[in-house]
PDB file of C-alpha atoms in Angstrom:
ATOM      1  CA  UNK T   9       4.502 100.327 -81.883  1.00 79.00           C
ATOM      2  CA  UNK T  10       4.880 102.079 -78.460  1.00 80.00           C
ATOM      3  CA  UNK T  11       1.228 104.059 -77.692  1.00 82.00           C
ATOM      4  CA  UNK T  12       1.702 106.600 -75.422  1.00 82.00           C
ATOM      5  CA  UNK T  13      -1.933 108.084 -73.785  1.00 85.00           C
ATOM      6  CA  UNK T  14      -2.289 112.094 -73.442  1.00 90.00           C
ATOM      7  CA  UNK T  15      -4.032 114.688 -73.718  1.00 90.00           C
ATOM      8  CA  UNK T  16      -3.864 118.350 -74.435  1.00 88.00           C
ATOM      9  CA  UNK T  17      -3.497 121.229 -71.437  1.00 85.00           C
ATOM     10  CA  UNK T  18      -6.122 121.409 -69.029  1.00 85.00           C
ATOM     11  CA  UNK T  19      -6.517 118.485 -66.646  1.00 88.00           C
ATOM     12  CA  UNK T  20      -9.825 118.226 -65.629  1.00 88.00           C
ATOM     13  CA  UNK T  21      -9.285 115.687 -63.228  1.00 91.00           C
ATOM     14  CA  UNK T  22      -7.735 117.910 -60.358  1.00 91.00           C
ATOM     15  CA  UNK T  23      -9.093 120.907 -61.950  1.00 83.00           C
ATOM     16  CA  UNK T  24      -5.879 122.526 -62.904  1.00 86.00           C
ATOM     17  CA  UNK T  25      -4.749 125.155 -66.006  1.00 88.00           C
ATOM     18  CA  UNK T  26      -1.554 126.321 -66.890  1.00 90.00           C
ATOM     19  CA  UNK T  27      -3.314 128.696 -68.860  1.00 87.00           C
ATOM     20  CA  UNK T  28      -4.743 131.663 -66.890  1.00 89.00           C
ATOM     21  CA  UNK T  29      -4.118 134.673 -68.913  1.00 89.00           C
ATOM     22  CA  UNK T  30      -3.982 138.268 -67.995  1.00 91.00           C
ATOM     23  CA  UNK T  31      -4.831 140.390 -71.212  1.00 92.00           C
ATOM     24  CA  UNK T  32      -3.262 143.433 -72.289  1.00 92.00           C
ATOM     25  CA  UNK T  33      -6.115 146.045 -71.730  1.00 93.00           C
ATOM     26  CA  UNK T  34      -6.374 144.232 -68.283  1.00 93.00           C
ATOM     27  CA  UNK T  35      -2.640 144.900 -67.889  1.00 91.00           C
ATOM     28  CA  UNK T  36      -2.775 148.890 -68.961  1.00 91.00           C
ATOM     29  CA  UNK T  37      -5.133 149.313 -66.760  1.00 92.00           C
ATOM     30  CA  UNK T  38      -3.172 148.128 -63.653  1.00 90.00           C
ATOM     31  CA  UNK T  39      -0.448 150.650 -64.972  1.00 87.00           C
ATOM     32  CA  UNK T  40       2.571 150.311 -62.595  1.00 86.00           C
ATOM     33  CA  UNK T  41       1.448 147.479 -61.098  1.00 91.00           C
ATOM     34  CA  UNK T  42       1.178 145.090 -64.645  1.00 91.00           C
ATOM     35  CA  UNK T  43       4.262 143.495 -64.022  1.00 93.00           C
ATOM     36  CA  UNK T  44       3.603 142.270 -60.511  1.00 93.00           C
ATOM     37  CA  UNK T  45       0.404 141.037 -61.738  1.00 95.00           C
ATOM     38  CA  UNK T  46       1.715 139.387 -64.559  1.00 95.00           C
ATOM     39  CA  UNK T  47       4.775 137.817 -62.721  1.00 95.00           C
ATOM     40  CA  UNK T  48       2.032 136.452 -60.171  1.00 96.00           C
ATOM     41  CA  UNK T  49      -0.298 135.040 -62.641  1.00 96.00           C
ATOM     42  CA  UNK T  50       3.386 133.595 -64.360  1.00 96.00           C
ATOM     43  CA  UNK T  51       4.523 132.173 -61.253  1.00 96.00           C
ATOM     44  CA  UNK T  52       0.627 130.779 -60.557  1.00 96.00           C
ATOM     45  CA  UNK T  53       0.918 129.116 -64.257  1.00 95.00           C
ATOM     46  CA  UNK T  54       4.000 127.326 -63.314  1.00 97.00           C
ATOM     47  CA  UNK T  55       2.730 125.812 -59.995  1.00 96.00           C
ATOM     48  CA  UNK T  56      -0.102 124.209 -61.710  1.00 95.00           C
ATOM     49  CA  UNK T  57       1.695 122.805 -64.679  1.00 96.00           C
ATOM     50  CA  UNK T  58       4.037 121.151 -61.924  1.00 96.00           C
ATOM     51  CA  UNK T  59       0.925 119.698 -60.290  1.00 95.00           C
ATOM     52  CA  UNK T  60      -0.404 118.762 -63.657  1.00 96.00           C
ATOM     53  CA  UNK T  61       2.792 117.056 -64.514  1.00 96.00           C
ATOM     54  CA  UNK T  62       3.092 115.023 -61.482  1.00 95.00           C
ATOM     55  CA  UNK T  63      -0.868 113.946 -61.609  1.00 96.00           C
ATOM     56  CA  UNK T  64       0.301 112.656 -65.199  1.00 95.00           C
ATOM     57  CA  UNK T  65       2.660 110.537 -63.737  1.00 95.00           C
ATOM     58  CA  UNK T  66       0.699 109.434 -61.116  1.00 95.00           C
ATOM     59  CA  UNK T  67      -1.707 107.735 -64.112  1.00 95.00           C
ATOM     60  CA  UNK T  68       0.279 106.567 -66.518  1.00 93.00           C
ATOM     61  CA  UNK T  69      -0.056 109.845 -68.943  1.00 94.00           C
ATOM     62  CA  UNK T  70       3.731 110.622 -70.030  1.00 92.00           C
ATOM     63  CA  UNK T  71       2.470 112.425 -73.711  1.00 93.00           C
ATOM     64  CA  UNK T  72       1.496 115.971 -72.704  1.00 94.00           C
ATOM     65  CA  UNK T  73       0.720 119.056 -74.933  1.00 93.00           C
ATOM     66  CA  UNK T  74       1.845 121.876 -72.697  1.00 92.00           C
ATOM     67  CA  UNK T  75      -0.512 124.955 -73.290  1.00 90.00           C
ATOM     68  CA  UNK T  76       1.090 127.878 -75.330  1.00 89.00           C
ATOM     69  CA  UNK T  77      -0.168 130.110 -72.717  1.00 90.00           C
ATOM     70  CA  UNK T  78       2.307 129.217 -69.757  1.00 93.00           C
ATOM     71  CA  UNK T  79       3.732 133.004 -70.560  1.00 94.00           C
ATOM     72  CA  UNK T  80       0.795 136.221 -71.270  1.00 93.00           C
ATOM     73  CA  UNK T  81       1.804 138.437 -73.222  1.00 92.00           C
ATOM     74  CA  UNK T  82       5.035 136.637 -74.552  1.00 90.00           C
ATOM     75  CA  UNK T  83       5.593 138.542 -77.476  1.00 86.00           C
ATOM     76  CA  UNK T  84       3.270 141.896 -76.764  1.00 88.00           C
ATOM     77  CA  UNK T  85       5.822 144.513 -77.764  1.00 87.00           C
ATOM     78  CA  UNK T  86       4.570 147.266 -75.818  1.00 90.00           C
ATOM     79  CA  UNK T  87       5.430 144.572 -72.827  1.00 90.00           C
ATOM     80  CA  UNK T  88       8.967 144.245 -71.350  1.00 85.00           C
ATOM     81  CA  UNK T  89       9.136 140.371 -70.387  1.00 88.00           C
ATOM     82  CA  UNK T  90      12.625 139.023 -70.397  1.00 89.00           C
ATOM     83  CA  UNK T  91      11.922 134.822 -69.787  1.00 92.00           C
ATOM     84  CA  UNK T  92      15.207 134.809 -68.631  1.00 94.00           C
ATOM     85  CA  UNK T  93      13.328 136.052 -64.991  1.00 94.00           C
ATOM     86  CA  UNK T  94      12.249 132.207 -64.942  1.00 97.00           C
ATOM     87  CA  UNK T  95      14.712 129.929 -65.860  1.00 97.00           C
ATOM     88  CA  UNK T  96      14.521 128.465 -62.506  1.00 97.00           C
ATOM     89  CA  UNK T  97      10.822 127.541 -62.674  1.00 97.00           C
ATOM     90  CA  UNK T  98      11.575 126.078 -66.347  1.00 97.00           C
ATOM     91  CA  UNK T  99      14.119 123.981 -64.751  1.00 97.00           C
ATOM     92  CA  UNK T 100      12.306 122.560 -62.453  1.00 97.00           C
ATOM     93  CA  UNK T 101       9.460 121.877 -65.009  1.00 97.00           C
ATOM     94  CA  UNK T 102      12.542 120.153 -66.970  1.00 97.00           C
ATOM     95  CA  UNK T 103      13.850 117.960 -63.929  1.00 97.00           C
ATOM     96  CA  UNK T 104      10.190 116.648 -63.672  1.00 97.00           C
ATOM     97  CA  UNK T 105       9.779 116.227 -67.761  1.00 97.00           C
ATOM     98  CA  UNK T 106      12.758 113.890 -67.511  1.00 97.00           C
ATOM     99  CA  UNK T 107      12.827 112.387 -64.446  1.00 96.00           C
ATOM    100  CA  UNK T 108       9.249 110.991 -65.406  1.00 94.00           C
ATOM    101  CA  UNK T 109      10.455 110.127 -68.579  1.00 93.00           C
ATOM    102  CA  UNK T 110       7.582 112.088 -70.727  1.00 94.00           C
ATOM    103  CA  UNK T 111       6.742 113.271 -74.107  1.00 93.00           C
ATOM    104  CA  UNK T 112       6.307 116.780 -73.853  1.00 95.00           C
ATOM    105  CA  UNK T 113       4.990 119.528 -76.992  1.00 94.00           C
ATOM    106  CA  UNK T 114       3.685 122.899 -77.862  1.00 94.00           C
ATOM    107  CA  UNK T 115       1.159 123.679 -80.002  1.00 92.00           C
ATOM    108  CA  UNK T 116       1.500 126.992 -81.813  1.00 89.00           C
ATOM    109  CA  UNK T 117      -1.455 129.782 -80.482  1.00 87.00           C
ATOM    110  CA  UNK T 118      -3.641 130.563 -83.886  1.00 85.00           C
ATOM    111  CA  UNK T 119      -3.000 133.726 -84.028  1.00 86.00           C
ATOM    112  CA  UNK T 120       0.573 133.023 -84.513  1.00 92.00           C
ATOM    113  CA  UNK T 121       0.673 132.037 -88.567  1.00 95.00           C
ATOM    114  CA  UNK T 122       3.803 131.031 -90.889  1.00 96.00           C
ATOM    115  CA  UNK T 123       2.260 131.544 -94.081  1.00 96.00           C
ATOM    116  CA  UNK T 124       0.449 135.017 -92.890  1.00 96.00           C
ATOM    117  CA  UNK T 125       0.497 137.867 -95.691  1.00 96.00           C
ATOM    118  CA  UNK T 126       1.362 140.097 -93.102  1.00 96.00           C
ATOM    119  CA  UNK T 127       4.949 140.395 -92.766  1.00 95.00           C
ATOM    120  CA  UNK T 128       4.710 141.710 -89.156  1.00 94.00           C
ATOM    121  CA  UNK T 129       3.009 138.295 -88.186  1.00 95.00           C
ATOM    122  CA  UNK T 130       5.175 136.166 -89.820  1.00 96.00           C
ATOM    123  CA  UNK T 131       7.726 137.922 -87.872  1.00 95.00           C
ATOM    124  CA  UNK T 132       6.289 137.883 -84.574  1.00 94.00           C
ATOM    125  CA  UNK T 133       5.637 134.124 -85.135  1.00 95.00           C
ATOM    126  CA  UNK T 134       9.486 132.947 -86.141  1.00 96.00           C
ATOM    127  CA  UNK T 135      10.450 135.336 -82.709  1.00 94.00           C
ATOM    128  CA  UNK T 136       8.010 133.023 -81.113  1.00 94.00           C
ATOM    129  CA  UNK T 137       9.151 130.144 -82.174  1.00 95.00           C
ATOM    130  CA  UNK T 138      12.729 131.338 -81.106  1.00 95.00           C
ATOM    131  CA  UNK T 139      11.464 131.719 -77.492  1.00 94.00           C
ATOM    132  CA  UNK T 140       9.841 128.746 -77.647  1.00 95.00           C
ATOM    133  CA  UNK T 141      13.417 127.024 -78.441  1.00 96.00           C
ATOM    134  CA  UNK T 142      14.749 129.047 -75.251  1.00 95.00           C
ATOM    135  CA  UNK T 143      11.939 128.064 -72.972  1.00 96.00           C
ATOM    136  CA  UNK T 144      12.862 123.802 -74.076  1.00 97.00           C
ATOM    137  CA  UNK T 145      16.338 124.967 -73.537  1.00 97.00           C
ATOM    138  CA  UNK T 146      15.407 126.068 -69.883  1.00 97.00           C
ATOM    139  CA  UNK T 147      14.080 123.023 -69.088  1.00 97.00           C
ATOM    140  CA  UNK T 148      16.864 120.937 -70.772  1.00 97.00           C
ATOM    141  CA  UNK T 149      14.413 118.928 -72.891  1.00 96.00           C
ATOM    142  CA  UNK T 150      13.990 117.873 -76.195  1.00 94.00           C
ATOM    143  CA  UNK T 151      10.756 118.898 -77.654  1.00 95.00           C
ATOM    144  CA  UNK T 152       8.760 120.152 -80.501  1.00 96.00           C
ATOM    145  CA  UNK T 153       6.185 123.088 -81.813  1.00 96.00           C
ATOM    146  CA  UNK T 154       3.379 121.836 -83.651  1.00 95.00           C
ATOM    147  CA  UNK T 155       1.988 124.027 -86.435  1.00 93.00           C
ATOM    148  CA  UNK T 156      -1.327 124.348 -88.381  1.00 95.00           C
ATOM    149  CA  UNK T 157      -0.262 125.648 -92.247  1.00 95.00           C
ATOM    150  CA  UNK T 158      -2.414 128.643 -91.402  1.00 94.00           C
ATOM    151  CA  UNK T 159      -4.582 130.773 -93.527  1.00 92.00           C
ATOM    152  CA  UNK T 160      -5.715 130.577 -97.090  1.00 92.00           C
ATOM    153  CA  UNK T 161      -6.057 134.320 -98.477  1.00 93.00           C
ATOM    154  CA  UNK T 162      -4.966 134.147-102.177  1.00 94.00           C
ATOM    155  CA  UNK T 163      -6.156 130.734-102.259  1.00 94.00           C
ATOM    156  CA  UNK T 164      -4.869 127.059-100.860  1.00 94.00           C
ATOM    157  CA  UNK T 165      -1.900 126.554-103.196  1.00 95.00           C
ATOM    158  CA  UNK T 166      -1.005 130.427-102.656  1.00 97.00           C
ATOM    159  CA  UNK T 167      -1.372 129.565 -99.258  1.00 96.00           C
ATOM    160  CA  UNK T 168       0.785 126.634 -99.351  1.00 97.00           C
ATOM    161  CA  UNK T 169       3.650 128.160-101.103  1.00 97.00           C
ATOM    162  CA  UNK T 170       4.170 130.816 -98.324  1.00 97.00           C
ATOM    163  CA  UNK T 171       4.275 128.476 -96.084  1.00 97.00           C
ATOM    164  CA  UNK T 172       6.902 126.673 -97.962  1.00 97.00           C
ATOM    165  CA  UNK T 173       8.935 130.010 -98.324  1.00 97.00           C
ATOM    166  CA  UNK T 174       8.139 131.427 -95.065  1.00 97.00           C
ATOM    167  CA  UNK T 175       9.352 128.460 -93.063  1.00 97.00           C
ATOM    168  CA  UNK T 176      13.076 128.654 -95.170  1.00 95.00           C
ATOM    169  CA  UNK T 177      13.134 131.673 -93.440  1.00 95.00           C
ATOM    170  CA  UNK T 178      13.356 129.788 -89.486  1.00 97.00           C
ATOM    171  CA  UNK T 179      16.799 129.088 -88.049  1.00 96.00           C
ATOM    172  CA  UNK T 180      18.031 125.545 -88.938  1.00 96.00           C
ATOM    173  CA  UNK T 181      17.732 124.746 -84.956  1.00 95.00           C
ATOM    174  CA  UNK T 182      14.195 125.558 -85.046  1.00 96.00           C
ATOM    175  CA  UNK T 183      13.266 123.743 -88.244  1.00 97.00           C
ATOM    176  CA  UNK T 184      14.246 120.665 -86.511  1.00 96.00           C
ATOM    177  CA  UNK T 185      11.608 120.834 -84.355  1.00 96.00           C
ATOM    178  CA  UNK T 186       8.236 122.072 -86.212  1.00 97.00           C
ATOM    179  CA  UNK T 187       5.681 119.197 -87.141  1.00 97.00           C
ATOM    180  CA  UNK T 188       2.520 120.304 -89.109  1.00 97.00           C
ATOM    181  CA  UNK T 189      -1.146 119.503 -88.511  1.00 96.00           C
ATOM    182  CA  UNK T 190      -3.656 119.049 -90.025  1.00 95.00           C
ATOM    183  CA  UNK T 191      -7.087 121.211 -89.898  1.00 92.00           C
ATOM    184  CA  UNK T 192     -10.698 120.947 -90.520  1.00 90.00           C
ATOM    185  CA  UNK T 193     -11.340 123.445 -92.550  1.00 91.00           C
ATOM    186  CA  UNK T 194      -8.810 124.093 -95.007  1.00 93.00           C
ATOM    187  CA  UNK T 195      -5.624 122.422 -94.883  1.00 95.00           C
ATOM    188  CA  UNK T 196      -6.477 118.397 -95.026  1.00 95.00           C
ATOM    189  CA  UNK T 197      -4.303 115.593 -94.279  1.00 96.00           C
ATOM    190  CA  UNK T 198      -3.183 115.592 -97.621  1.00 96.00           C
ATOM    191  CA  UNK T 199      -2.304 119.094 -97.818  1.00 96.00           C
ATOM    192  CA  UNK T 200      -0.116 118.626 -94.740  1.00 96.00           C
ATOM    193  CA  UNK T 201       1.538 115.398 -95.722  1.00 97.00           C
ATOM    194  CA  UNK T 202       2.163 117.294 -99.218  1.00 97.00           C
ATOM    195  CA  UNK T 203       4.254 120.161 -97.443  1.00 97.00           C
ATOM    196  CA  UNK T 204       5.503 117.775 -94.738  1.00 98.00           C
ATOM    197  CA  UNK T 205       7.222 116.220 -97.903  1.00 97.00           C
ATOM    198  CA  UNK T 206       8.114 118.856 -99.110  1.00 97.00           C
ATOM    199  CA  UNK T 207       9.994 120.328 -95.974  1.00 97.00           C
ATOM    200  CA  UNK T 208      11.231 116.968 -94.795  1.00 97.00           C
ATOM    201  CA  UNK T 209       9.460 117.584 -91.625  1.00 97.00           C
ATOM    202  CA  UNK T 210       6.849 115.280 -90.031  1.00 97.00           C
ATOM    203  CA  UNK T 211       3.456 115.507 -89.751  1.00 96.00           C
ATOM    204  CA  UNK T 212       0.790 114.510 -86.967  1.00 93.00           C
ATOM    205  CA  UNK T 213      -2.491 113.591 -87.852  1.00 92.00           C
ATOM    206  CA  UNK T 214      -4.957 115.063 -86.144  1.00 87.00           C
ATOM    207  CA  UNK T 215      -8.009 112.572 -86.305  1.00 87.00           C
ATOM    208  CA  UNK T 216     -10.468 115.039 -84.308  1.00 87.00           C
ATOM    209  CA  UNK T 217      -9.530 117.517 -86.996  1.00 87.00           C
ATOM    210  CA  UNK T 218      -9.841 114.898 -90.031  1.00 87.00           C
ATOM    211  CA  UNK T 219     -13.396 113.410 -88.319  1.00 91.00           C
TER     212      UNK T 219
END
């Protein structure tokens, strides 16, 4: 068995996040001026995760969650981001993903959820998961969105079963790269390795989760 050390987003050893956020009310506010301050706290996200990327290298770390975050307000629709604006800087995140040779993921933000009764989530969260697919295309990696089942209104099994349905309802590309985790506080490990079976998708054990 290869082990591979990592860890998940914020390096705390140079003190460096590719996760500063600008939220919406914060962006209405600046009114014509939200996209330039979005674009600079964009371009700011991407300078650190480069940093962070190369201090992972520098120690031996090549398993890295990056944070879901690298893009506020990705998929606000009263926000007109195009991600197409940065395939440069995803490149060059790319060219140092696999010149170092690393294990790169994504771990899905909470509030996006699969088996969500709310049909407007559940959309928003497979249009996620789309851009997700364009951002690892950007960067010419392979790589893979990891997914909590979600809620549990209706009940676990009720909960399980949209999940099931809802995630026939992903392109076949994207399918091929979910994995499913499990939680600690209503989807166990053998909740998760139940679906995973059922989907024919993997599953990652989350032992912080499970303890």
């Amino acid at each position: 068995m290869k082990i591979r050390l990592g860890y998940a987003c914020i390096c705390l050893s140079i003190d460096k996040t590719a996760s500063h956020l600008l939220t919406y009310s914060h962006f209405q506010k600046l009114k014509e001026k939200g996209l330039d301050k979005l674009n600079e706290v964009i371009l700011n996200n991407f300078k650190d995760l480069e940093e962070i990327l190369k201090f992972n290298y520098l120690n031996d770390v090549t398993f890295y969650r990056m944070t879901s975050n690298l893009i506020p307000l990705l998929a606000h629709p009263s926000v007109s981001l195009n991600i197409d604006k940065y395939k440069a800087n995803f490149k060059r995140i790319g060219e140092i993903i696999n010149k170092y040779n690393m294990r790169v993921d994504l771990h899905m933000d909470p509030y996006y959820v699969l088996n969500s009764v709310n049909t407007d989530v559940v959309r928003t969260t497979i249009n996620v998961c789309k851009i997700y697919q364009n951002m690892f295309d950007f960067m010419n990696i392979k790589s893979n969105i990891i997914f909590h089942v979600g809620g549990k209104v209706g009940g676990k099994k009720a909960g399980i079963e949209r999940f099931i349905n809802n995630f026939k309802l992903l392109p076949n590309n994207i399918k091929k790269i979910i994995i499913i985790e499990n939680d600690d506080k209503i989807y166990n490990i053998k909740d998760t390795l139940y679906i995973a079976n059922k989907l024919n998708i993997p599953m990652c054990l989350d032992y912080h989760h499970y303890i």
